């Protein structure tokens, strides 16, 4: 199966195949490819405080919210870890990816929703990288660079978007 049973998004296996395919297309057509790596902030605390059922509802809500911002047919949203989502954006430069990431982050922050009678505040940190940055690395490394940008967003206080920048 290529679908995550809980969120209805694509799963990691599907993402890995789409990523490989888009890398080939990027090289062949000389186009940009951007990645967003999103992690729900303090998700363990949500599970520990409210229970896994509420955590699952938060995952579904975040997936739905992200999906509302993914408009193009070639864009790929996948759940790649427990509370981690990846968005693959073909033909998107760094500025476009950051713009989309900020819109997603703000929409998630605005959720602060009631689930089963419990008020749950949800935020997310997002790491962004793009081939348009002309980074001195192989395109296959975009996912690793997005992960580094995500780590930086968490270090800087969470609930933010960070574009990978070489040290």
Short mmCIF file of N, CA and C in Angstrom, two decimals:
data_model
loop_
_atom_site.label_atom_id
_atom_site.label_comp_id
_atom_site.label_asym_id
_atom_site.label_seq_id
_atom_site.Cartn_x
_atom_site.Cartn_y
_atom_site.Cartn_z
N UNK A 1 0.83 -1.19 0.00
CA UNK A 1 0.00 0.00 0.00
C UNK A 1 0.88 1.25 0.00
N UNK A 2 0.38 2.28 -0.62
CA UNK A 2 1.14 3.53 -0.68
C UNK A 2 0.51 4.62 0.19
N UNK A 3 -0.47 4.25 0.99
CA UNK A 3 -1.20 5.22 1.80
C UNK A 3 -1.00 4.94 3.28
N UNK A 4 -0.79 6.00 4.04
CA UNK A 4 -0.73 5.90 5.50
C UNK A 4 -2.16 5.71 6.00
N UNK A 5 -2.39 4.63 6.71
CA UNK A 5 -3.74 4.27 7.13
C UNK A 5 -4.38 5.31 8.05
N UNK A 6 -3.60 5.95 8.90
CA UNK A 6 -4.16 6.89 9.86
C UNK A 6 -4.52 8.23 9.21
N UNK A 7 -3.59 8.80 8.46
CA UNK A 7 -3.78 10.16 7.95
C UNK A 7 -4.36 10.23 6.54
N UNK A 8 -4.29 9.14 5.82
CA UNK A 8 -4.77 9.14 4.44
C UNK A 8 -3.79 9.77 3.47
N UNK A 9 -2.63 10.21 3.95
CA UNK A 9 -1.60 10.77 3.07
C UNK A 9 -0.80 9.60 2.49
N UNK A 10 0.15 9.93 1.62
CA UNK A 10 1.06 8.90 1.14
C UNK A 10 1.95 8.46 2.30
N UNK A 11 2.52 7.27 2.18
CA UNK A 11 3.43 6.78 3.21
C UNK A 11 4.88 6.96 2.79
N UNK A 12 5.79 6.55 3.65
CA UNK A 12 7.23 6.74 3.40
C UNK A 12 7.68 6.01 2.13
N UNK A 13 7.18 4.83 1.91
CA UNK A 13 7.58 4.06 0.73
C UNK A 13 7.21 4.82 -0.54
N UNK A 14 6.00 5.34 -0.58
CA UNK A 14 5.56 6.11 -1.74
C UNK A 14 6.43 7.36 -1.90
N UNK A 15 6.69 8.04 -0.80
CA UNK A 15 7.52 9.24 -0.85
C UNK A 15 8.89 8.93 -1.42
N UNK A 16 9.53 7.86 -0.96
CA UNK A 16 10.86 7.51 -1.45
C UNK A 16 10.86 7.30 -2.95
N UNK A 17 9.84 6.65 -3.48
CA UNK A 17 9.72 6.42 -4.92
C UNK A 17 9.49 7.74 -5.66
N UNK A 18 8.61 8.58 -5.12
CA UNK A 18 8.33 9.87 -5.76
C UNK A 18 9.57 10.76 -5.75
N UNK A 19 10.30 10.73 -4.65
CA UNK A 19 11.52 11.54 -4.52
C UNK A 19 12.54 11.12 -5.59
N UNK A 20 12.75 9.82 -5.73
CA UNK A 20 13.69 9.32 -6.74
C UNK A 20 13.24 9.72 -8.14
N UNK A 21 11.97 9.63 -8.41
CA UNK A 21 11.43 9.99 -9.71
C UNK A 21 11.59 11.49 -9.98
N UNK A 22 11.29 12.32 -8.99
CA UNK A 22 11.41 13.76 -9.17
C UNK A 22 12.86 14.21 -9.29
N UNK A 23 13.78 13.51 -8.63
CA UNK A 23 15.20 13.83 -8.80
C UNK A 23 15.63 13.60 -10.25
N UNK A 24 15.16 12.49 -10.83
CA UNK A 24 15.48 12.20 -12.24
C UNK A 24 14.89 13.26 -13.16
N UNK A 25 13.62 13.63 -12.90
CA UNK A 25 12.97 14.64 -13.72
C UNK A 25 13.69 15.98 -13.59
N UNK A 26 14.11 16.33 -12.38
CA UNK A 26 14.80 17.59 -12.14
C UNK A 26 16.08 17.66 -12.97
N UNK A 27 16.83 16.56 -12.97
CA UNK A 27 18.07 16.53 -13.75
C UNK A 27 17.79 16.60 -15.25
N UNK A 28 16.81 15.81 -15.70
CA UNK A 28 16.49 15.73 -17.12
C UNK A 28 15.98 17.07 -17.66
N UNK A 29 15.06 17.71 -16.91
CA UNK A 29 14.42 18.93 -17.39
C UNK A 29 15.08 20.20 -16.87
N UNK A 30 16.10 20.05 -16.02
CA UNK A 30 16.80 21.18 -15.42
C UNK A 30 15.82 22.13 -14.73
N UNK A 31 15.01 21.55 -13.84
CA UNK A 31 14.03 22.33 -13.09
C UNK A 31 14.37 22.30 -11.61
N UNK A 32 13.67 23.11 -10.85
CA UNK A 32 13.89 23.16 -9.40
C UNK A 32 13.09 22.07 -8.70
N UNK A 33 13.58 21.68 -7.55
CA UNK A 33 12.89 20.74 -6.68
C UNK A 33 13.08 21.21 -5.25
N UNK A 34 11.99 21.34 -4.52
CA UNK A 34 12.07 21.77 -3.12
C UNK A 34 11.44 20.74 -2.21
N UNK A 35 11.90 20.73 -0.98
CA UNK A 35 11.39 19.81 0.04
C UNK A 35 11.05 20.57 1.30
N UNK A 36 9.92 20.21 1.89
CA UNK A 36 9.55 20.71 3.21
C UNK A 36 9.49 19.51 4.13
N UNK A 37 10.15 19.58 5.26
CA UNK A 37 10.09 18.54 6.28
C UNK A 37 9.44 19.17 7.51
N UNK A 38 8.28 18.66 7.87
CA UNK A 38 7.46 19.25 8.93
C UNK A 38 7.35 18.28 10.10
N UNK A 39 7.50 18.81 11.29
CA UNK A 39 7.38 18.02 12.51
C UNK A 39 6.43 18.75 13.46
N UNK A 40 5.44 18.02 13.99
CA UNK A 40 4.52 18.61 14.95
C UNK A 40 5.28 18.84 16.26
N UNK A 41 5.23 20.07 16.74
CA UNK A 41 5.97 20.43 17.95
C UNK A 41 5.37 19.76 19.18
N UNK A 42 6.25 19.26 20.03
CA UNK A 42 5.88 18.68 21.33
C UNK A 42 4.79 17.61 21.20
N UNK A 43 4.89 16.80 20.16
CA UNK A 43 3.86 15.80 19.92
C UNK A 43 3.84 14.74 21.03
N UNK A 44 5.00 14.39 21.56
CA UNK A 44 5.05 13.42 22.66
C UNK A 44 4.25 13.94 23.85
N UNK A 45 4.34 15.24 24.10
CA UNK A 45 3.59 15.85 25.20
C UNK A 45 2.08 15.72 24.95
N UNK A 46 1.66 15.92 23.71
CA UNK A 46 0.24 15.76 23.37
C UNK A 46 -0.21 14.34 23.68
N UNK A 47 0.56 13.36 23.22
CA UNK A 47 0.22 11.96 23.49
C UNK A 47 0.22 11.65 24.98
N UNK A 48 1.25 12.14 25.68
CA UNK A 48 1.37 11.85 27.11
C UNK A 48 0.28 12.54 27.93
N UNK A 49 -0.09 13.76 27.53
CA UNK A 49 -1.08 14.53 28.29
C UNK A 49 -2.51 14.15 27.97
N UNK A 50 -2.80 13.94 26.69
CA UNK A 50 -4.18 13.75 26.26
C UNK A 50 -4.49 12.31 25.82
N UNK A 51 -3.44 11.52 25.59
CA UNK A 51 -3.63 10.15 25.14
C UNK A 51 -3.41 10.02 23.64
N UNK A 52 -3.17 8.79 23.22
CA UNK A 52 -2.84 8.52 21.83
C UNK A 52 -4.02 8.77 20.89
N UNK A 53 -5.23 8.62 21.38
CA UNK A 53 -6.39 8.88 20.53
C UNK A 53 -6.43 10.36 20.12
N UNK A 54 -6.14 11.24 21.07
CA UNK A 54 -6.08 12.67 20.76
C UNK A 54 -4.89 12.95 19.84
N UNK A 55 -3.77 12.30 20.12
CA UNK A 55 -2.60 12.44 19.25
C UNK A 55 -2.92 12.03 17.82
N UNK A 56 -3.65 10.94 17.67
CA UNK A 56 -4.05 10.49 16.33
C UNK A 56 -4.95 11.52 15.65
N UNK A 57 -5.87 12.11 16.41
CA UNK A 57 -6.75 13.14 15.85
C UNK A 57 -5.94 14.36 15.41
N UNK A 58 -4.92 14.70 16.19
CA UNK A 58 -4.05 15.82 15.81
C UNK A 58 -3.31 15.51 14.51
N UNK A 59 -2.81 14.30 14.38
CA UNK A 59 -2.12 13.90 13.15
C UNK A 59 -3.04 14.02 11.94
N UNK A 60 -4.27 13.55 12.09
CA UNK A 60 -5.24 13.64 10.99
C UNK A 60 -5.54 15.09 10.64
N UNK A 61 -5.71 15.91 11.66
CA UNK A 61 -6.02 17.32 11.46
C UNK A 61 -4.87 18.05 10.76
N UNK A 62 -3.66 17.78 11.20
CA UNK A 62 -2.49 18.41 10.57
C UNK A 62 -2.36 17.94 9.12
N UNK A 63 -2.52 16.65 8.88
CA UNK A 63 -2.43 16.13 7.52
C UNK A 63 -3.47 16.79 6.62
N UNK A 64 -4.69 16.94 7.12
CA UNK A 64 -5.76 17.58 6.36
C UNK A 64 -5.42 19.04 6.08
N UNK A 65 -4.89 19.73 7.07
CA UNK A 65 -4.52 21.13 6.92
C UNK A 65 -3.42 21.31 5.88
N UNK A 66 -2.41 20.46 5.95
CA UNK A 66 -1.33 20.52 4.95
C UNK A 66 -1.92 20.25 3.56
N UNK A 67 -2.76 19.22 3.47
CA UNK A 67 -3.35 18.85 2.20
C UNK A 67 -4.14 19.97 1.55
N UNK A 68 -4.74 20.83 2.37
CA UNK A 68 -5.49 21.97 1.82
C UNK A 68 -4.58 22.98 1.13
N UNK A 69 -3.29 22.94 1.44
CA UNK A 69 -2.34 23.88 0.85
C UNK A 69 -1.58 23.28 -0.34
N UNK A 70 -1.73 22.00 -0.56
CA UNK A 70 -1.06 21.33 -1.67
C UNK A 70 -2.02 21.33 -2.85
N UNK A 71 -1.78 22.19 -3.81
CA UNK A 71 -2.74 22.41 -4.89
C UNK A 71 -2.37 21.73 -6.21
N UNK A 72 -1.10 21.50 -6.45
CA UNK A 72 -0.68 21.00 -7.76
C UNK A 72 -0.60 19.48 -7.76
N UNK A 73 -0.91 18.89 -8.89
CA UNK A 73 -0.97 17.44 -9.02
C UNK A 73 0.34 16.73 -8.76
N UNK A 74 1.48 17.36 -9.08
CA UNK A 74 2.78 16.70 -8.87
C UNK A 74 3.34 16.89 -7.47
N UNK A 75 2.75 17.78 -6.67
CA UNK A 75 3.20 17.94 -5.29
C UNK A 75 2.84 16.69 -4.50
N UNK A 76 3.72 16.28 -3.62
CA UNK A 76 3.51 15.04 -2.86
C UNK A 76 3.59 15.31 -1.37
N UNK A 77 2.55 14.91 -0.66
CA UNK A 77 2.52 14.96 0.80
C UNK A 77 2.59 13.54 1.32
N UNK A 78 3.51 13.30 2.24
CA UNK A 78 3.64 11.96 2.81
C UNK A 78 3.96 12.06 4.30
N UNK A 79 3.41 11.12 5.03
CA UNK A 79 3.79 10.96 6.44
C UNK A 79 5.01 10.06 6.42
N UNK A 80 6.14 10.59 6.89
CA UNK A 80 7.40 9.85 6.80
C UNK A 80 7.91 9.37 8.15
N UNK A 81 7.22 9.71 9.21
CA UNK A 81 7.59 9.28 10.54
C UNK A 81 6.40 9.47 11.45
N UNK A 82 6.57 9.23 12.72
CA UNK A 82 5.48 9.33 13.68
C UNK A 82 4.68 10.60 13.54
N UNK A 83 5.33 11.75 13.74
CA UNK A 83 4.65 13.05 13.63
C UNK A 83 5.34 13.93 12.59
N UNK A 84 5.98 13.27 11.62
CA UNK A 84 6.76 13.97 10.62
C UNK A 84 6.13 13.78 9.24
N UNK A 85 6.02 14.90 8.52
CA UNK A 85 5.48 14.89 7.16
C UNK A 85 6.50 15.51 6.24
N UNK A 86 6.53 15.05 5.00
CA UNK A 86 7.40 15.62 4.00
C UNK A 86 6.55 16.04 2.81
N UNK A 87 6.88 17.19 2.26
CA UNK A 87 6.18 17.71 1.10
C UNK A 87 7.21 17.92 0.00
N UNK A 88 7.00 17.24 -1.10
CA UNK A 88 7.88 17.30 -2.25
C UNK A 88 7.26 18.25 -3.26
N UNK A 89 8.02 19.27 -3.67
CA UNK A 89 7.50 20.33 -4.52
C UNK A 89 8.33 20.47 -5.80
N UNK A 90 7.96 19.75 -6.85
CA UNK A 90 8.67 19.91 -8.12
C UNK A 90 8.41 21.30 -8.70
N UNK A 91 9.36 21.78 -9.49
CA UNK A 91 9.23 23.07 -10.17
C UNK A 91 8.94 24.21 -9.19
N UNK A 92 9.56 24.14 -8.01
CA UNK A 92 9.36 25.17 -7.00
C UNK A 92 10.72 25.62 -6.49
N UNK A 93 10.97 26.92 -6.53
CA UNK A 93 12.24 27.44 -6.03
C UNK A 93 12.17 27.65 -4.52
N UNK A 94 13.27 28.08 -3.93
CA UNK A 94 13.34 28.25 -2.48
C UNK A 94 12.32 29.27 -1.98
N UNK A 95 12.18 30.38 -2.68
CA UNK A 95 11.23 31.41 -2.23
C UNK A 95 9.80 30.88 -2.22
N UNK A 96 9.42 30.16 -3.25
CA UNK A 96 8.08 29.57 -3.31
C UNK A 96 7.87 28.54 -2.22
N UNK A 97 8.90 27.75 -1.95
CA UNK A 97 8.80 26.73 -0.91
C UNK A 97 8.67 27.35 0.48
N UNK A 98 9.43 28.39 0.75
CA UNK A 98 9.34 29.08 2.04
C UNK A 98 7.96 29.73 2.20
N UNK A 99 7.47 30.33 1.13
CA UNK A 99 6.14 30.95 1.17
C UNK A 99 5.07 29.91 1.53
N UNK A 100 5.10 28.76 0.86
CA UNK A 100 4.14 27.69 1.15
C UNK A 100 4.32 27.17 2.57
N UNK A 101 5.56 26.97 2.99
CA UNK A 101 5.83 26.47 4.33
C UNK A 101 5.27 27.41 5.40
N UNK A 102 5.44 28.69 5.20
CA UNK A 102 4.93 29.66 6.17
C UNK A 102 3.40 29.65 6.20
N UNK A 103 2.76 29.49 5.05
CA UNK A 103 1.30 29.42 5.00
C UNK A 103 0.81 28.17 5.74
N UNK A 104 1.50 27.06 5.57
CA UNK A 104 1.14 25.82 6.27
C UNK A 104 1.35 25.98 7.77
N UNK A 105 2.50 26.53 8.15
CA UNK A 105 2.80 26.72 9.57
C UNK A 105 1.73 27.58 10.24
N UNK A 106 1.37 28.68 9.60
CA UNK A 106 0.37 29.59 10.17
C UNK A 106 -1.00 28.90 10.27
N UNK A 107 -1.35 28.12 9.27
CA UNK A 107 -2.64 27.42 9.29
C UNK A 107 -2.69 26.38 10.42
N UNK A 108 -1.58 25.70 10.65
CA UNK A 108 -1.52 24.73 11.75
C UNK A 108 -1.61 25.44 13.09
N UNK A 109 -0.88 26.55 13.22
CA UNK A 109 -0.92 27.31 14.47
C UNK A 109 -2.34 27.81 14.77
N UNK A 110 -3.07 28.15 13.73
CA UNK A 110 -4.43 28.67 13.89
C UNK A 110 -5.42 27.58 14.28
N UNK A 111 -5.01 26.32 14.18
CA UNK A 111 -5.93 25.22 14.50
C UNK A 111 -6.40 25.26 15.94
N UNK A 112 -5.46 25.35 16.89
CA UNK A 112 -5.78 25.34 18.32
C UNK A 112 -7.22 24.89 18.52
N UNK A 113 -7.41 23.62 18.48
CA UNK A 113 -8.74 23.06 18.33
C UNK A 113 -9.20 22.30 19.56
N UNK A 114 -10.47 22.05 19.58
CA UNK A 114 -11.04 21.21 20.63
C UNK A 114 -11.25 19.81 20.04
N UNK A 115 -10.64 18.85 20.67
CA UNK A 115 -10.78 17.46 20.25
C UNK A 115 -11.31 16.67 21.43
N UNK A 116 -12.47 16.07 21.24
CA UNK A 116 -13.10 15.29 22.31
C UNK A 116 -13.21 16.08 23.61
N UNK A 117 -13.56 17.35 23.52
CA UNK A 117 -13.74 18.17 24.71
C UNK A 117 -12.46 18.73 25.30
N UNK A 118 -11.32 18.44 24.68
CA UNK A 118 -10.03 18.94 25.17
C UNK A 118 -9.50 20.01 24.23
N UNK A 119 -9.08 21.15 24.79
CA UNK A 119 -8.48 22.21 24.00
C UNK A 119 -7.02 21.85 23.75
N UNK A 120 -6.65 21.68 22.50
CA UNK A 120 -5.30 21.25 22.15
C UNK A 120 -4.69 22.29 21.21
N UNK A 121 -3.57 22.87 21.62
CA UNK A 121 -2.83 23.81 20.77
C UNK A 121 -1.82 23.02 19.96
N UNK A 122 -1.78 23.27 18.66
CA UNK A 122 -0.90 22.53 17.77
C UNK A 122 -0.03 23.54 17.02
N UNK A 123 1.27 23.28 17.00
CA UNK A 123 2.18 24.06 16.18
C UNK A 123 3.12 23.10 15.47
N UNK A 124 3.84 23.61 14.49
CA UNK A 124 4.77 22.77 13.74
C UNK A 124 6.01 23.56 13.38
N UNK A 125 7.11 22.84 13.28
CA UNK A 125 8.36 23.40 12.79
C UNK A 125 8.60 22.81 11.41
N UNK A 126 9.14 23.63 10.50
CA UNK A 126 9.31 23.19 9.12
C UNK A 126 10.70 23.54 8.63
N UNK A 127 11.40 22.54 8.11
CA UNK A 127 12.68 22.74 7.46
C UNK A 127 12.48 22.73 5.95
N UNK A 128 13.14 23.65 5.27
CA UNK A 128 12.97 23.80 3.82
C UNK A 128 14.33 23.75 3.15
N UNK A 129 14.38 23.10 2.01
CA UNK A 129 15.57 23.16 1.16
C UNK A 129 15.12 23.08 -0.28
N UNK A 130 15.98 23.56 -1.17
CA UNK A 130 15.63 23.62 -2.58
C UNK A 130 16.86 23.50 -3.46
N UNK A 131 16.70 22.84 -4.58
CA UNK A 131 17.80 22.77 -5.54
C UNK A 131 18.12 24.15 -6.10
N UNK A 132 17.18 25.08 -6.04
CA UNK A 132 17.40 26.43 -6.57
C UNK A 132 18.41 27.21 -5.73
N UNK A 133 18.73 26.69 -4.55
CA UNK A 133 19.71 27.36 -3.70
C UNK A 133 21.14 27.19 -4.22
N UNK A 134 21.30 26.31 -5.18
CA UNK A 134 22.63 26.03 -5.75
C UNK A 134 23.64 25.67 -4.66
N UNK A 135 23.20 24.78 -3.79
CA UNK A 135 24.06 24.34 -2.69
C UNK A 135 25.13 23.39 -3.22
N UNK A 136 26.30 23.40 -2.62
CA UNK A 136 27.38 22.52 -3.07
C UNK A 136 27.15 21.08 -2.58
N UNK A 137 26.12 20.44 -3.11
CA UNK A 137 25.80 19.08 -2.67
C UNK A 137 25.03 18.37 -3.78
N UNK A 138 24.93 17.10 -3.67
CA UNK A 138 24.16 16.31 -4.62
C UNK A 138 22.67 16.51 -4.35
N UNK A 139 21.84 16.51 -5.38
CA UNK A 139 20.40 16.68 -5.17
C UNK A 139 19.81 15.64 -4.22
N UNK A 140 20.39 14.45 -4.20
CA UNK A 140 19.89 13.41 -3.30
C UNK A 140 19.98 13.82 -1.84
N UNK A 141 20.80 14.81 -1.56
CA UNK A 141 21.00 15.27 -0.20
C UNK A 141 19.95 16.29 0.25
N UNK A 142 19.02 16.65 -0.63
CA UNK A 142 18.01 17.65 -0.26
C UNK A 142 17.25 17.25 1.00
N UNK A 143 16.91 15.98 1.12
CA UNK A 143 16.18 15.52 2.30
C UNK A 143 17.01 15.70 3.57
N UNK A 144 18.29 15.39 3.49
CA UNK A 144 19.16 15.58 4.66
C UNK A 144 19.29 17.06 5.02
N UNK A 145 19.34 17.91 4.01
CA UNK A 145 19.45 19.35 4.27
C UNK A 145 18.15 19.90 4.86
N UNK A 146 17.02 19.38 4.40
CA UNK A 146 15.74 19.79 4.98
C UNK A 146 15.68 19.38 6.45
N UNK A 147 16.23 18.21 6.76
CA UNK A 147 16.27 17.74 8.14
C UNK A 147 17.14 18.67 9.00
N UNK A 148 18.25 19.13 8.46
CA UNK A 148 19.10 20.07 9.20
C UNK A 148 18.36 21.39 9.42
N UNK A 149 17.64 21.84 8.42
CA UNK A 149 16.87 23.08 8.56
C UNK A 149 15.77 22.90 9.61
N UNK A 150 15.13 21.73 9.63
CA UNK A 150 14.11 21.44 10.64
C UNK A 150 14.73 21.47 12.03
N UNK A 151 15.88 20.88 12.18
CA UNK A 151 16.57 20.88 13.47
C UNK A 151 16.86 22.32 13.92
N UNK A 152 17.25 23.17 12.97
CA UNK A 152 17.53 24.57 13.29
C UNK A 152 16.25 25.28 13.74
N UNK A 153 15.13 24.98 13.07
CA UNK A 153 13.84 25.58 13.46
C UNK A 153 13.49 25.20 14.89
N UNK A 154 13.76 23.96 15.26
CA UNK A 154 13.48 23.51 16.62
C UNK A 154 14.43 24.20 17.62
N UNK A 155 15.69 24.32 17.25
CA UNK A 155 16.65 24.99 18.14
C UNK A 155 16.29 26.45 18.36
N UNK A 156 15.70 27.08 17.37
CA UNK A 156 15.36 28.50 17.46
C UNK A 156 14.02 28.75 18.13
N UNK A 157 13.41 27.71 18.68
CA UNK A 157 12.21 27.91 19.47
C UNK A 157 10.95 27.24 18.96
N UNK A 158 11.01 26.52 17.86
CA UNK A 158 9.87 25.80 17.29
C UNK A 158 8.83 26.76 16.72
N UNK A 159 7.81 26.17 16.11
CA UNK A 159 6.74 26.93 15.47
C UNK A 159 7.31 27.99 14.52
N UNK A 160 8.21 27.52 13.65
CA UNK A 160 8.83 28.41 12.68
C UNK A 160 9.28 27.64 11.45
N UNK A 161 9.58 28.39 10.41
CA UNK A 161 10.10 27.86 9.16
C UNK A 161 11.55 28.27 9.03
N UNK A 162 12.43 27.32 8.69
CA UNK A 162 13.83 27.64 8.45
C UNK A 162 14.24 27.07 7.09
N UNK A 163 14.86 27.91 6.28
CA UNK A 163 15.44 27.50 5.02
C UNK A 163 16.87 27.06 5.31
N UNK A 164 17.29 25.92 4.76
CA UNK A 164 18.65 25.48 4.99
C UNK A 164 19.63 26.53 4.48
N UNK A 165 20.62 26.81 5.29
CA UNK A 165 21.70 27.70 4.91
C UNK A 165 23.01 27.05 5.27
N UNK A 166 23.93 27.01 4.32
CA UNK A 166 25.24 26.40 4.57
C UNK A 166 25.95 27.19 5.66
N UNK A 167 26.62 26.47 6.55
CA UNK A 167 27.36 27.14 7.63
C UNK A 167 28.60 27.81 7.12
#
